[in-house]
Coordinates of C-alpha atoms and ligand atoms in Angstrom, one line a residue:
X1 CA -30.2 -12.3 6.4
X2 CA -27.4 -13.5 3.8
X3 CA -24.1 -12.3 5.6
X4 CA -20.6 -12.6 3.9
X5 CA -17.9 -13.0 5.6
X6 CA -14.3 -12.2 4.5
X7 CA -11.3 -13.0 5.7
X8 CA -8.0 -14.7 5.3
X9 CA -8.3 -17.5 8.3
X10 CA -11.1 -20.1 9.3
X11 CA -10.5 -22.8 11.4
X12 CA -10.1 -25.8 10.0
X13 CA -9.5 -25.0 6.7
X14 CA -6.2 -22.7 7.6
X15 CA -5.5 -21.1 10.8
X16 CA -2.2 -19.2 12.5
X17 CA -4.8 -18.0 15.5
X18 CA -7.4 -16.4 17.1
X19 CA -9.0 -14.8 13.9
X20 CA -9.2 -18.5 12.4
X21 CA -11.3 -19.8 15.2
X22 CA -13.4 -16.9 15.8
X23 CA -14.1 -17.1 11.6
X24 CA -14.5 -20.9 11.7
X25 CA -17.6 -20.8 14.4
X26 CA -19.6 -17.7 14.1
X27 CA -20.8 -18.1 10.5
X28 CA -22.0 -21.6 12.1
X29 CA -23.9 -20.0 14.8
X30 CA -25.7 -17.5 12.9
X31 CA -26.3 -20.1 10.4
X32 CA -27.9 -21.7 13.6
X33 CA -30.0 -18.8 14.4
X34 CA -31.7 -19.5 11.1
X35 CA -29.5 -17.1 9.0
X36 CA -27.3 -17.5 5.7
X37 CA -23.9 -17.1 6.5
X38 CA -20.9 -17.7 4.4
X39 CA -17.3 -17.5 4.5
X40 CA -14.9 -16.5 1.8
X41 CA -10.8 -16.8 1.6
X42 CA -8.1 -17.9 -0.1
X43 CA -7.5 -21.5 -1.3
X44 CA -4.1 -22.0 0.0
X45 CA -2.7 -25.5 -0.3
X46 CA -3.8 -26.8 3.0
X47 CA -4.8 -30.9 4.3
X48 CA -8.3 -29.4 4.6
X49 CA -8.8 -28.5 0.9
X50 CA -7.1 -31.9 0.1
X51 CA -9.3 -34.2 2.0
X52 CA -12.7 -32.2 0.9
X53 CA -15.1 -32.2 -2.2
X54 CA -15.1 -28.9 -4.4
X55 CA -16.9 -27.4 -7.2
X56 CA -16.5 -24.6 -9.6
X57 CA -18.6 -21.9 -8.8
X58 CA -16.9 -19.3 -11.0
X59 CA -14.2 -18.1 -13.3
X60 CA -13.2 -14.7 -13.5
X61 CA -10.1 -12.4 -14.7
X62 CA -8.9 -9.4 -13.0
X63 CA -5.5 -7.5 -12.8
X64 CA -3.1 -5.8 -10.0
X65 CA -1.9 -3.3 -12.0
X66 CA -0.2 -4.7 -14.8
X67 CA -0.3 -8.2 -14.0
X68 CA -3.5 -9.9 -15.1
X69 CA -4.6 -13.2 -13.1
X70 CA -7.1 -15.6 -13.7
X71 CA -9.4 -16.5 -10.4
X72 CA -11.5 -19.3 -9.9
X73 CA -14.0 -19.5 -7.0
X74 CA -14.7 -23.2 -5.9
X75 CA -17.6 -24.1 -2.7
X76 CA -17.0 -26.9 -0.7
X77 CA -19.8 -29.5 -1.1
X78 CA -21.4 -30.4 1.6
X79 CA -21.7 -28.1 3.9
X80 CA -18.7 -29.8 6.4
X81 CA -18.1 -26.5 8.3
X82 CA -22.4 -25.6 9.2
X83 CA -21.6 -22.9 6.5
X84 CA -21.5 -21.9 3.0
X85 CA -17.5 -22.1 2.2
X86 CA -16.4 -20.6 -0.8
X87 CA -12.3 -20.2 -1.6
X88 CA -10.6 -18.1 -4.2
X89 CA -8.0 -19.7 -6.3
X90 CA -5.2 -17.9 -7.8
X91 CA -2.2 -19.4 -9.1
X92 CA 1.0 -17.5 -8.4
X93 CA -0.3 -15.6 -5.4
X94 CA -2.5 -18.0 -3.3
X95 CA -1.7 -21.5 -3.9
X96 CA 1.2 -21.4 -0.8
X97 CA 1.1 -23.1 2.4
X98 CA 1.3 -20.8 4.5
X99 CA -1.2 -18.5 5.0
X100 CA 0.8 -15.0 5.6
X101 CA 4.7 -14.1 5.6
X102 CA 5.4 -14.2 2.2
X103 CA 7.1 -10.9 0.6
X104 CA 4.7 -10.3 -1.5
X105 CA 1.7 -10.5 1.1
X106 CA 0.8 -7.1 0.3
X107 CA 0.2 -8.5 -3.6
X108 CA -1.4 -11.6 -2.6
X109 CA -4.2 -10.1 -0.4
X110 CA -5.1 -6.9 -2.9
X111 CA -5.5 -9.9 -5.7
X112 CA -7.9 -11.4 -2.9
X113 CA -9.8 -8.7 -2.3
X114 CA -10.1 -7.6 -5.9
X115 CA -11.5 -11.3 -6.9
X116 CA -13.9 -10.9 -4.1
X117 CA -15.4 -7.6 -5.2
X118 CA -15.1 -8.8 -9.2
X119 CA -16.9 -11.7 -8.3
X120 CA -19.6 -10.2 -6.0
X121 CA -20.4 -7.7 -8.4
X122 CA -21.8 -10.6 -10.8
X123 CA -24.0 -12.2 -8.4
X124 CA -27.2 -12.1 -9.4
X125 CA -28.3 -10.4 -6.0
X126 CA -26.8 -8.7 -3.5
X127 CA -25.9 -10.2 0.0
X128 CA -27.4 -8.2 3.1
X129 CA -23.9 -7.7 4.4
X130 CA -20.0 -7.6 4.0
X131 CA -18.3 -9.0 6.7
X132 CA -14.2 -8.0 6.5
X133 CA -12.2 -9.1 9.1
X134 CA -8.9 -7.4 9.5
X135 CA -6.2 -6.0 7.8
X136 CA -6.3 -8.8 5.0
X137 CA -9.7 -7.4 3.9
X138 CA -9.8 -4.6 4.8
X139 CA -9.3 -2.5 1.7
X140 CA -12.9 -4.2 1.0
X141 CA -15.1 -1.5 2.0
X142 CA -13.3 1.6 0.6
X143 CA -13.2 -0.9 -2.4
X144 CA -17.3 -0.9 -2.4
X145 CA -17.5 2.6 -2.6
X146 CA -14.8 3.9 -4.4
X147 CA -13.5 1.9 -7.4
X148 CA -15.2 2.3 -10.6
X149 CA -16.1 -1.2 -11.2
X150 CA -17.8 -1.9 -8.4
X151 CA -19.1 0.9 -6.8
X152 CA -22.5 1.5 -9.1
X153 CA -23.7 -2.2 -7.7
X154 CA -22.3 -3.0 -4.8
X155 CA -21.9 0.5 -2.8
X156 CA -25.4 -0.1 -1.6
X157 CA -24.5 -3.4 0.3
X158 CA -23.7 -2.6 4.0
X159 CA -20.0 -3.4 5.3
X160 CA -19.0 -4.4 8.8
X161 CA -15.5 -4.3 9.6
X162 CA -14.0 -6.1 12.6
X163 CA -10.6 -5.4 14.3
X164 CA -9.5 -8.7 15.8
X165 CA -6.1 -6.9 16.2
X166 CA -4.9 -3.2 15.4
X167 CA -1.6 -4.2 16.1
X168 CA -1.1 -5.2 12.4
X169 CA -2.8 -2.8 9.7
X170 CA -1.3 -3.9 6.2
X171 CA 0.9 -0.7 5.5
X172 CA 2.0 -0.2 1.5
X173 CA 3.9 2.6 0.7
X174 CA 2.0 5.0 -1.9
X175 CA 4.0 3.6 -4.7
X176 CA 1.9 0.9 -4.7
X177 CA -1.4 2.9 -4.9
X178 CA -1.7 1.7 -9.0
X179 CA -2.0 -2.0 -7.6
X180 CA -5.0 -1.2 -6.5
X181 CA -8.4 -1.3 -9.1
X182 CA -8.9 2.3 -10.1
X183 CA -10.4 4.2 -7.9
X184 CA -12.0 8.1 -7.2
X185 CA -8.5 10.1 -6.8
X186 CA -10.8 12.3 -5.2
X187 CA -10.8 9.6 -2.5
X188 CA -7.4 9.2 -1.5
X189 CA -7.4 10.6 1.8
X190 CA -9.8 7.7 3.1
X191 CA -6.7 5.1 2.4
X192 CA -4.1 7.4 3.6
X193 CA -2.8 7.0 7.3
X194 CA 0.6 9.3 7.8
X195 CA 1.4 9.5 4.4
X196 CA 0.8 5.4 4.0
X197 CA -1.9 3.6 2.7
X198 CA -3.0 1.9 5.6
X199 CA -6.0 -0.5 4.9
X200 CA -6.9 -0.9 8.6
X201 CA -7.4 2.8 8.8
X202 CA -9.5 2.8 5.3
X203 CA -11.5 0.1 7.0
X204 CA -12.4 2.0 9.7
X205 CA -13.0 5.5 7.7
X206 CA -15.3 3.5 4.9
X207 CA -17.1 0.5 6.6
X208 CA -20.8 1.3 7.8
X209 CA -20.0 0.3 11.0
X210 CA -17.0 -1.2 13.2
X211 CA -16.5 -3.7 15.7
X212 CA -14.0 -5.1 17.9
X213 CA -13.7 -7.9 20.2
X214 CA -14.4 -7.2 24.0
X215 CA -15.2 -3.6 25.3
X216 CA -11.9 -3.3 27.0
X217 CA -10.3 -3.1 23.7
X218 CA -12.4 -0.8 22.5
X219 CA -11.5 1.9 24.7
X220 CA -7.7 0.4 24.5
X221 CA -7.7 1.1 21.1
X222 CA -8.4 5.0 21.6
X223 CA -5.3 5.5 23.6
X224 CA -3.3 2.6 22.6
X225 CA -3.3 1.6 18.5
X226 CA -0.4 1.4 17.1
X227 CA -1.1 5.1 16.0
X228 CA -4.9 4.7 14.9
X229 CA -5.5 6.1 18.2
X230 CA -7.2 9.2 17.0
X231 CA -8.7 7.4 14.1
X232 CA -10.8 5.1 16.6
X233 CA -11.7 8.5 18.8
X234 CA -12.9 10.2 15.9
X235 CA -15.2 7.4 14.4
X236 CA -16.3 6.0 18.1
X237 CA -19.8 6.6 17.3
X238 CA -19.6 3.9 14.3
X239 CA -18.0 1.8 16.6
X240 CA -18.8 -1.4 19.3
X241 CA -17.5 -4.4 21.1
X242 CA -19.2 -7.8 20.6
X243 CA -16.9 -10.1 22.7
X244 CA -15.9 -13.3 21.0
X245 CA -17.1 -16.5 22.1
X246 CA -16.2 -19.9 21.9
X247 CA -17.1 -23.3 19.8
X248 CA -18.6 -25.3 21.9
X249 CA -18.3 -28.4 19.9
X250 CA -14.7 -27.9 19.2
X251 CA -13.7 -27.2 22.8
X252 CA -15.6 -29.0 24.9
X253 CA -13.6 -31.4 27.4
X254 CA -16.7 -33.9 27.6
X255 CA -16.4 -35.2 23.8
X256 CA -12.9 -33.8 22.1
X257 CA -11.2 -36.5 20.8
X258 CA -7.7 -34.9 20.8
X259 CA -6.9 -34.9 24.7
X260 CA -6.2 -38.3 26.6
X261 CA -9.3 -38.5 29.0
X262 CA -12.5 -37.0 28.5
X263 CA -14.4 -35.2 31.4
X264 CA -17.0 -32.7 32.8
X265 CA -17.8 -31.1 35.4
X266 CA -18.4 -33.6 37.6
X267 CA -15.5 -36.1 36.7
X268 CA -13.2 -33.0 36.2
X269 CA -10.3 -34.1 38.7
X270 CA -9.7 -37.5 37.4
X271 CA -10.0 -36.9 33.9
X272 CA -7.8 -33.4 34.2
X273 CA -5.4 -36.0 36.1
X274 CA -5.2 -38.5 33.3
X275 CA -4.5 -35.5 30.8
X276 CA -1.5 -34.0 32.8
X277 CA -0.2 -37.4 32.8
X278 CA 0.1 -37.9 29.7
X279 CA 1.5 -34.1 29.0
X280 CA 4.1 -35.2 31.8
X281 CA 4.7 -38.6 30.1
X282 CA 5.5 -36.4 27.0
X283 CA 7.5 -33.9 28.1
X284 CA 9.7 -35.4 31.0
X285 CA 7.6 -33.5 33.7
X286 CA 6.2 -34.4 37.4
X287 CA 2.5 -35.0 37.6
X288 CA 2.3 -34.2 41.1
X289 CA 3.5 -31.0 41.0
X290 CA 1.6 -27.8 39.6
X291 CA 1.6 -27.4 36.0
X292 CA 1.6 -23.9 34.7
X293 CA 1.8 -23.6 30.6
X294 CA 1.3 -20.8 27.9
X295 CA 0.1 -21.7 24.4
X296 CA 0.3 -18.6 21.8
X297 CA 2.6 -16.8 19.2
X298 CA 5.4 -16.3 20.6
X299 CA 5.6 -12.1 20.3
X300 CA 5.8 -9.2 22.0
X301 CA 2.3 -8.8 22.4
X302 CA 2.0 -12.0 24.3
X303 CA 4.9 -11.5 26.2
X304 CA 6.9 -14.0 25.5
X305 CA 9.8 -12.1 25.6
X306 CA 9.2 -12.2 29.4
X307 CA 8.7 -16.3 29.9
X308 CA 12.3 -17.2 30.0
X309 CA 13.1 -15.4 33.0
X310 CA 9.7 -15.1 34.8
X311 CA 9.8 -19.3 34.6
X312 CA 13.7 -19.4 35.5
X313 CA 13.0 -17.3 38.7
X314 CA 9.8 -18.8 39.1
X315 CA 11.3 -22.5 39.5
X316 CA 14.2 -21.3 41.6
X317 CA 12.1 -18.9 44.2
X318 CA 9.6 -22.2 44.6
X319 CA 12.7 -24.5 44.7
X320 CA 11.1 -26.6 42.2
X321 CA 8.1 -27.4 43.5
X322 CA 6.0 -26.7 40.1
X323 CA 6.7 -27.3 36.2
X324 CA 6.4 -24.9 33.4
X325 CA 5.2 -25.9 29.7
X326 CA 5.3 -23.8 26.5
X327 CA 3.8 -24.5 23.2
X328 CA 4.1 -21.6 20.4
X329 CA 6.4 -20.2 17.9
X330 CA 7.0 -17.0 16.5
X331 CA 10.5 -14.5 17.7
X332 CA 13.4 -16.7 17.1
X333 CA 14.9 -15.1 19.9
X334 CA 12.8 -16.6 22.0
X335 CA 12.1 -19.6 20.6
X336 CA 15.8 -20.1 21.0
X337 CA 16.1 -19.2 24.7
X338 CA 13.1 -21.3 25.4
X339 CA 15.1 -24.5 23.6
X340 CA 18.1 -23.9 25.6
X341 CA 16.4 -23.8 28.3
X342 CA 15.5 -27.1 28.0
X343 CA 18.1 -28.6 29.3
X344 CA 18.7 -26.3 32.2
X345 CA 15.2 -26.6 33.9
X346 CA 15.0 -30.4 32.6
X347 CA 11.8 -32.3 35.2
X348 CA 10.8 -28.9 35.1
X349 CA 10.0 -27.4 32.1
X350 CA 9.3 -28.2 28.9
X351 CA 8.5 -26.5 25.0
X352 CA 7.0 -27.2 22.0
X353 CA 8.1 -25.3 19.6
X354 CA 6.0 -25.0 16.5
X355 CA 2.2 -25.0 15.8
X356 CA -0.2 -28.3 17.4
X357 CA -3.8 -28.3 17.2
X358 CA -3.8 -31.7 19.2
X359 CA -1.2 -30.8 21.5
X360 CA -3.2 -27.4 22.7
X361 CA -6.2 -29.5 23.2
X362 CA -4.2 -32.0 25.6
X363 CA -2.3 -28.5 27.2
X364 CA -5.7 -26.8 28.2
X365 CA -7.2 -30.0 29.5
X366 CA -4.1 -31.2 31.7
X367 CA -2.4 -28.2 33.1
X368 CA -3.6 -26.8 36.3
X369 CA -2.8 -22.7 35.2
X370 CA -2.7 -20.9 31.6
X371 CA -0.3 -18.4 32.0
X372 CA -1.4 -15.3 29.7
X373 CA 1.0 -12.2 30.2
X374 CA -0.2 -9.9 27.2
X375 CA 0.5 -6.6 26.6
X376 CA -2.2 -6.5 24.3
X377 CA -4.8 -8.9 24.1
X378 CA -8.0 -8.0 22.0
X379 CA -9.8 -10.6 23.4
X380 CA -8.2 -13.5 23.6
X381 CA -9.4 -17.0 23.3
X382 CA -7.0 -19.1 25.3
X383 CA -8.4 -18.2 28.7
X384 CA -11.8 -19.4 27.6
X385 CA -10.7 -22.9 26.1
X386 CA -8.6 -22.8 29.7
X387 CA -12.1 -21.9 31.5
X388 CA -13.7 -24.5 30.2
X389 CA -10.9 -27.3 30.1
X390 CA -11.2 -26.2 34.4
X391 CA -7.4 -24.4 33.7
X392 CA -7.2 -21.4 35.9
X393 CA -6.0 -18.8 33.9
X394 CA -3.6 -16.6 34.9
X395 CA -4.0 -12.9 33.1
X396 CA -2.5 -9.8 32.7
X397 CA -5.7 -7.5 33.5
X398 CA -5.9 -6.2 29.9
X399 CA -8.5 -6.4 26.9
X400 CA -10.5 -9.2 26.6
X401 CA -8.7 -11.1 29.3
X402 CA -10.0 -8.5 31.4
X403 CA -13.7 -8.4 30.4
X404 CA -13.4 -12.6 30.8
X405 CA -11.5 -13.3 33.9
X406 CA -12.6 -12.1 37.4
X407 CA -9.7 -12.3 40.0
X408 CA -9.9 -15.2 42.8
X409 CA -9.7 -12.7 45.7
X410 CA -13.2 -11.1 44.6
X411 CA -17.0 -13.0 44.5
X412 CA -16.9 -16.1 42.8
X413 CA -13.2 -15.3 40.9
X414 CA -12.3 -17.2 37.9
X415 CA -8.8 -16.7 37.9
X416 CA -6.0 -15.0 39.2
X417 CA -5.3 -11.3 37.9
X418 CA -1.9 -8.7 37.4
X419 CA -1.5 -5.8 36.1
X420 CA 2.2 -5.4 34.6
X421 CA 3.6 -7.5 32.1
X422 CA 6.5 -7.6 34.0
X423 CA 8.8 -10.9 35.4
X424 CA 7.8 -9.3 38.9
X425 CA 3.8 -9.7 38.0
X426 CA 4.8 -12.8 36.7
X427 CA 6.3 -14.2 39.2
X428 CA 4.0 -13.1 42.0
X429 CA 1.0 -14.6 40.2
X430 CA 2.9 -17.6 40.2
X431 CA 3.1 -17.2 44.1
X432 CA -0.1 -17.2 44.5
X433 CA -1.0 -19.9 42.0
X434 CA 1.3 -22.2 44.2
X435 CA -0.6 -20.8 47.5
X436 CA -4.5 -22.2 46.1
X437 CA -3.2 -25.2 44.6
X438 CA -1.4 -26.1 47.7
X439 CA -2.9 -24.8 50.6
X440 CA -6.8 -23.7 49.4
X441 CA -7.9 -27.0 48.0
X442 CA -11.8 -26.4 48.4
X443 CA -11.5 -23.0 46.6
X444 CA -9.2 -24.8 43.8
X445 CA -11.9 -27.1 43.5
X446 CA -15.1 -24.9 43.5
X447 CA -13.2 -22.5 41.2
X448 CA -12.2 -25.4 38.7
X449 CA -16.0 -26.5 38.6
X450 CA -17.7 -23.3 38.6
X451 CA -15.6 -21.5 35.5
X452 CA -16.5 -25.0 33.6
X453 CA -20.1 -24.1 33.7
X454 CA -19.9 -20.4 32.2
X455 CA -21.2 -19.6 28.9
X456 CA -18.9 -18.8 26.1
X457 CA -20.9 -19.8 23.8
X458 CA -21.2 -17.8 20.4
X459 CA -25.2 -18.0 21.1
X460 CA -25.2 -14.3 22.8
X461 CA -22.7 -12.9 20.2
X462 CA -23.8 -14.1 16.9
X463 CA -27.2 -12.4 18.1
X464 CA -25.6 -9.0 18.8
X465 CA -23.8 -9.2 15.2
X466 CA -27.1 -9.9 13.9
X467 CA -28.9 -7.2 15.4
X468 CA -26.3 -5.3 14.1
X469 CA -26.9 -6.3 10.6
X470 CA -30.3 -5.5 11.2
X471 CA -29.3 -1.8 12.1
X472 CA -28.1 -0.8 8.8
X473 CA -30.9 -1.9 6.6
Ligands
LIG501 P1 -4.1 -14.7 18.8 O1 -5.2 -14.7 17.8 O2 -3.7 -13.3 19.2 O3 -3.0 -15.5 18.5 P2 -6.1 -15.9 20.6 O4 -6.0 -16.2 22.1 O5 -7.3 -15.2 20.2 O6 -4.7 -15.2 20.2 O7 -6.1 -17.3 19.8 C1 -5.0 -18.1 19.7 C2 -5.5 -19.4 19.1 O8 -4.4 -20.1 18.4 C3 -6.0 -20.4 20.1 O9 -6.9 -21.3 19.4 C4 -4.7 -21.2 20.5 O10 -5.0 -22.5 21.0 C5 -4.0 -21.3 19.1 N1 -2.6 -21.4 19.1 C6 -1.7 -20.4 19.3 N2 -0.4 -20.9 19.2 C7 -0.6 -22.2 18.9 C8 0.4 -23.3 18.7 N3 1.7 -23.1 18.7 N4 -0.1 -24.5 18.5 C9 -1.5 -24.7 18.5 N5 -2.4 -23.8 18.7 C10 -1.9 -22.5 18.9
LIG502 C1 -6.6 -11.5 17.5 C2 -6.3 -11.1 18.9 C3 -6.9 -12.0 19.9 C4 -8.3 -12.3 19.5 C5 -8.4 -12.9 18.1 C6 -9.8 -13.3 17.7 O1 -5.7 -12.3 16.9 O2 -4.9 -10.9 19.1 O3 -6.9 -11.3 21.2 O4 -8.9 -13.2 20.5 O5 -7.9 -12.0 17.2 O6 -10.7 -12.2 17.7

């Protein structure tokens, strides 16, 4: 099958999280399971599209309302990524460096998604599937069938539409609707969402079918949206969870070249010991005591709001007997209580704040706990990197984390479970964190070996996307 993917990250090219990775491996897998997959996005101005070989695929001309732009698709050469990679150039709106939080982000992505469908519409044949992911492309499928120029082709190609987070769902305010190509008027209640045009809801109205990214989340999402709620009820029959899974080239302690030490399963004390060493060395912190850390935007939704006093009470109730260690970025609120907290807790706890590919490597291969707190959590990738780095994670029972993460007290536990996001769940989990490391060494041990050896893979889920493919021809 020749699948398309769209979407606005894909790691390495540009990523701010989750999305990126899962968009940077599972083209490559189903590439591997003798498929055609390829990936489309913008060409922001990142290293990756710097330090690669390009060429001109196509030139085209298209227009958000008024403003005409020019477009140029260019395909990286040779094949880096195990995938067709193909990025749409245009001046003005996507040569940045960021990838999103611009104030025109609304502008940039309809010029996206426009390019993509003007230049689909010329191929010479028709792919056997759209594949939007999120809010960013998710005007895509009403797109298809709707708007004059493109609906007489490409209305017969099947779209997919995957919710890696309904938290965000691109809201423009019905002003805008002329920015749009022009589309069946007729139509307008499939883009509408409480008197907004919300793309996430058109998604979910127009695509053939959609997805999301554990089963937890799923049924989440039908009680708990950000008020698609009824939305997802209503079109649960069109709907599934395929839950993510994980590069195992990229994140695999035996041969990544980011973290100090390599190691498997069988060498997975000395070489995690070697790795908190050198996080220690970095950040002023005790190897011999426990190491708990969080890696992750630094939002509500994680929770973060919550790591400044659940580590302050954490480090005085266990009279500082373990060491805390943040890497993210995101609410400067809290960015700014972690900083000052520096100082406070310093040979206790540390932060990083700001983005580090390397660093995260080195964090989920040298700290003995991953702290994840969420309040909403899709799936969530952290807690497998942790899994297999031999980092037990430490989850809120929610989403993904809690279709991934079995608790230590039941058979052959992976991790250790709460159910609030609250400084009190926190902190308890953080009791009993301190209770295996210190007192339960053979269960610490056997948990840190067995959760190395589970598959994450992306082998079982780029079959079931597949197989979904397969369903709508
Ligand atoms: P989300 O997509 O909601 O942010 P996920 O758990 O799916 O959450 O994925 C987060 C991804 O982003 C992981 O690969 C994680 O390592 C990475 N990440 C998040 N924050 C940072 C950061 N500050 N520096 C480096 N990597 C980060
Ligand atoms: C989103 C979610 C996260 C998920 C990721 C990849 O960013 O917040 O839980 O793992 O997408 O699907």
């Amino acid at each position: 099958m020749e699948i398309v993917h769209i979407a606005a990250e894909c790691y390495p090219v540009a990523k701010v999280g989750g999305l990126g990775d899962v968009v940077g491996a599972l083209p490559k897998y189903q590439c591997e399971l003798g498929h055609v997959a390829k990936v489309v996005m913008p060409m922001y101005r990142t290293k990756f599209l710097m330090d690669n070989q390009w060429e001109l695929v196509h030139e085209g001309n298209q227009h958000i309302g008024p403003h005409h732009f020019k477009y140029a698709v260019i395909k990286e050469k040779t094949n880096k990524l195990g995938f067709d990679l193909y990025l749409v150039d245009i001046n003005g709106l996507l040569d940045r460096e960021k990838v999103y939080g611009y104030d025109d982000d609304t502008e940039r992505f309809l010029a996206f998604q426009t390019a993509v469908c003007d230049w689909m519409n010329k191929w010479q044949h028709l792919p056997d599937v759209l594949h939007c992911h999120d809010h960013h492309t998710a005007l895509i499928p009403f797109m298809v069938k709707y708007c004059f120029e493109f609906r007489q082709r490409l209305s017969e190609v099947p779209t997919v539409f995957t919710v890696h987070n309904a938290q965000y769902q691109g809201w423009m305010s019905w002003d805008k609707y002329y920015l749009l190509p022009a589309f069946d008027s007729w139509k307008w209640g499939m883009l509408d969402w409480n008197k907004t045009i919300n793309p996430m809801a058109a998604a979910v109205k127009c695509a053939w079918k959609v997805t999301t990214v554990s089963n937890s989340y799923l049924e989440e999402m039908r009680s708990a949206a950000n008020g698609l709620e009824n939305l997802f009820q209503y079109e649960q029959g069109k709907s599934l969870g395929i839950l993510n899974g994980i590069d195992t080239d990229v994140w695999n302690p035996h041969t990544d070249t980011m973290i100090a030490k390599n190691y498997d399963t069988e060498l997975v004390e000395k070489g995690k010991w070697k790795n908190k060493k050198e996080i220690a060395g970095q950040f002023g912190l005790d190897p011999d005591k426990p190491l708990i850390s969080f890696v992750g935007r630094l939002v509500g939704e994680k929770a973060a709001d919550l790591l400044p006093d659940a580590i302050s009470q954490s480090i005085y109730q266990n009279h500082g007997n373990v060491n805390f260690l943040v890497l993210g970025s995101g609410d400067t609120a809290v960015e700014n209580q972690l900083d000052q907290m520096k100082n406070q807790f310093k040979g206790y706890f540390n932060t990083y704040i700001g983005y580090s590919e390397p660093l995260s490597h080195l964090i989920y291969a040298g700290s003995d706990f991953l702290l994840m707190p969420s309040r909403v959590e899709p799936c969530g990738l952290n807690q497998l990197y942790a899994l297999r780095y031999g980092t037990i994670p430490m989850v809120r029972s929610i989403g993904g984390l809690k279709d991934t993460v079995t608790d230590m007290g039941d058979w052959q536990g992976t991790g250790i479970r709460f159910d609030q996001a609250s400084v009190g769940d926190i902190t308890y989990s953080v009791g009993r964190a301190l209770d295996l490391y210190n007192n339960k060494p053979d269960l610490y041990t056997w948990m840190r070996s067995h959760m190395m050896t589970i598959d994450h893979s992306w082998d079982h889920a780029a079959q079931q996307y597949i197989d979904l493919y397969q369903s709508l021809k």
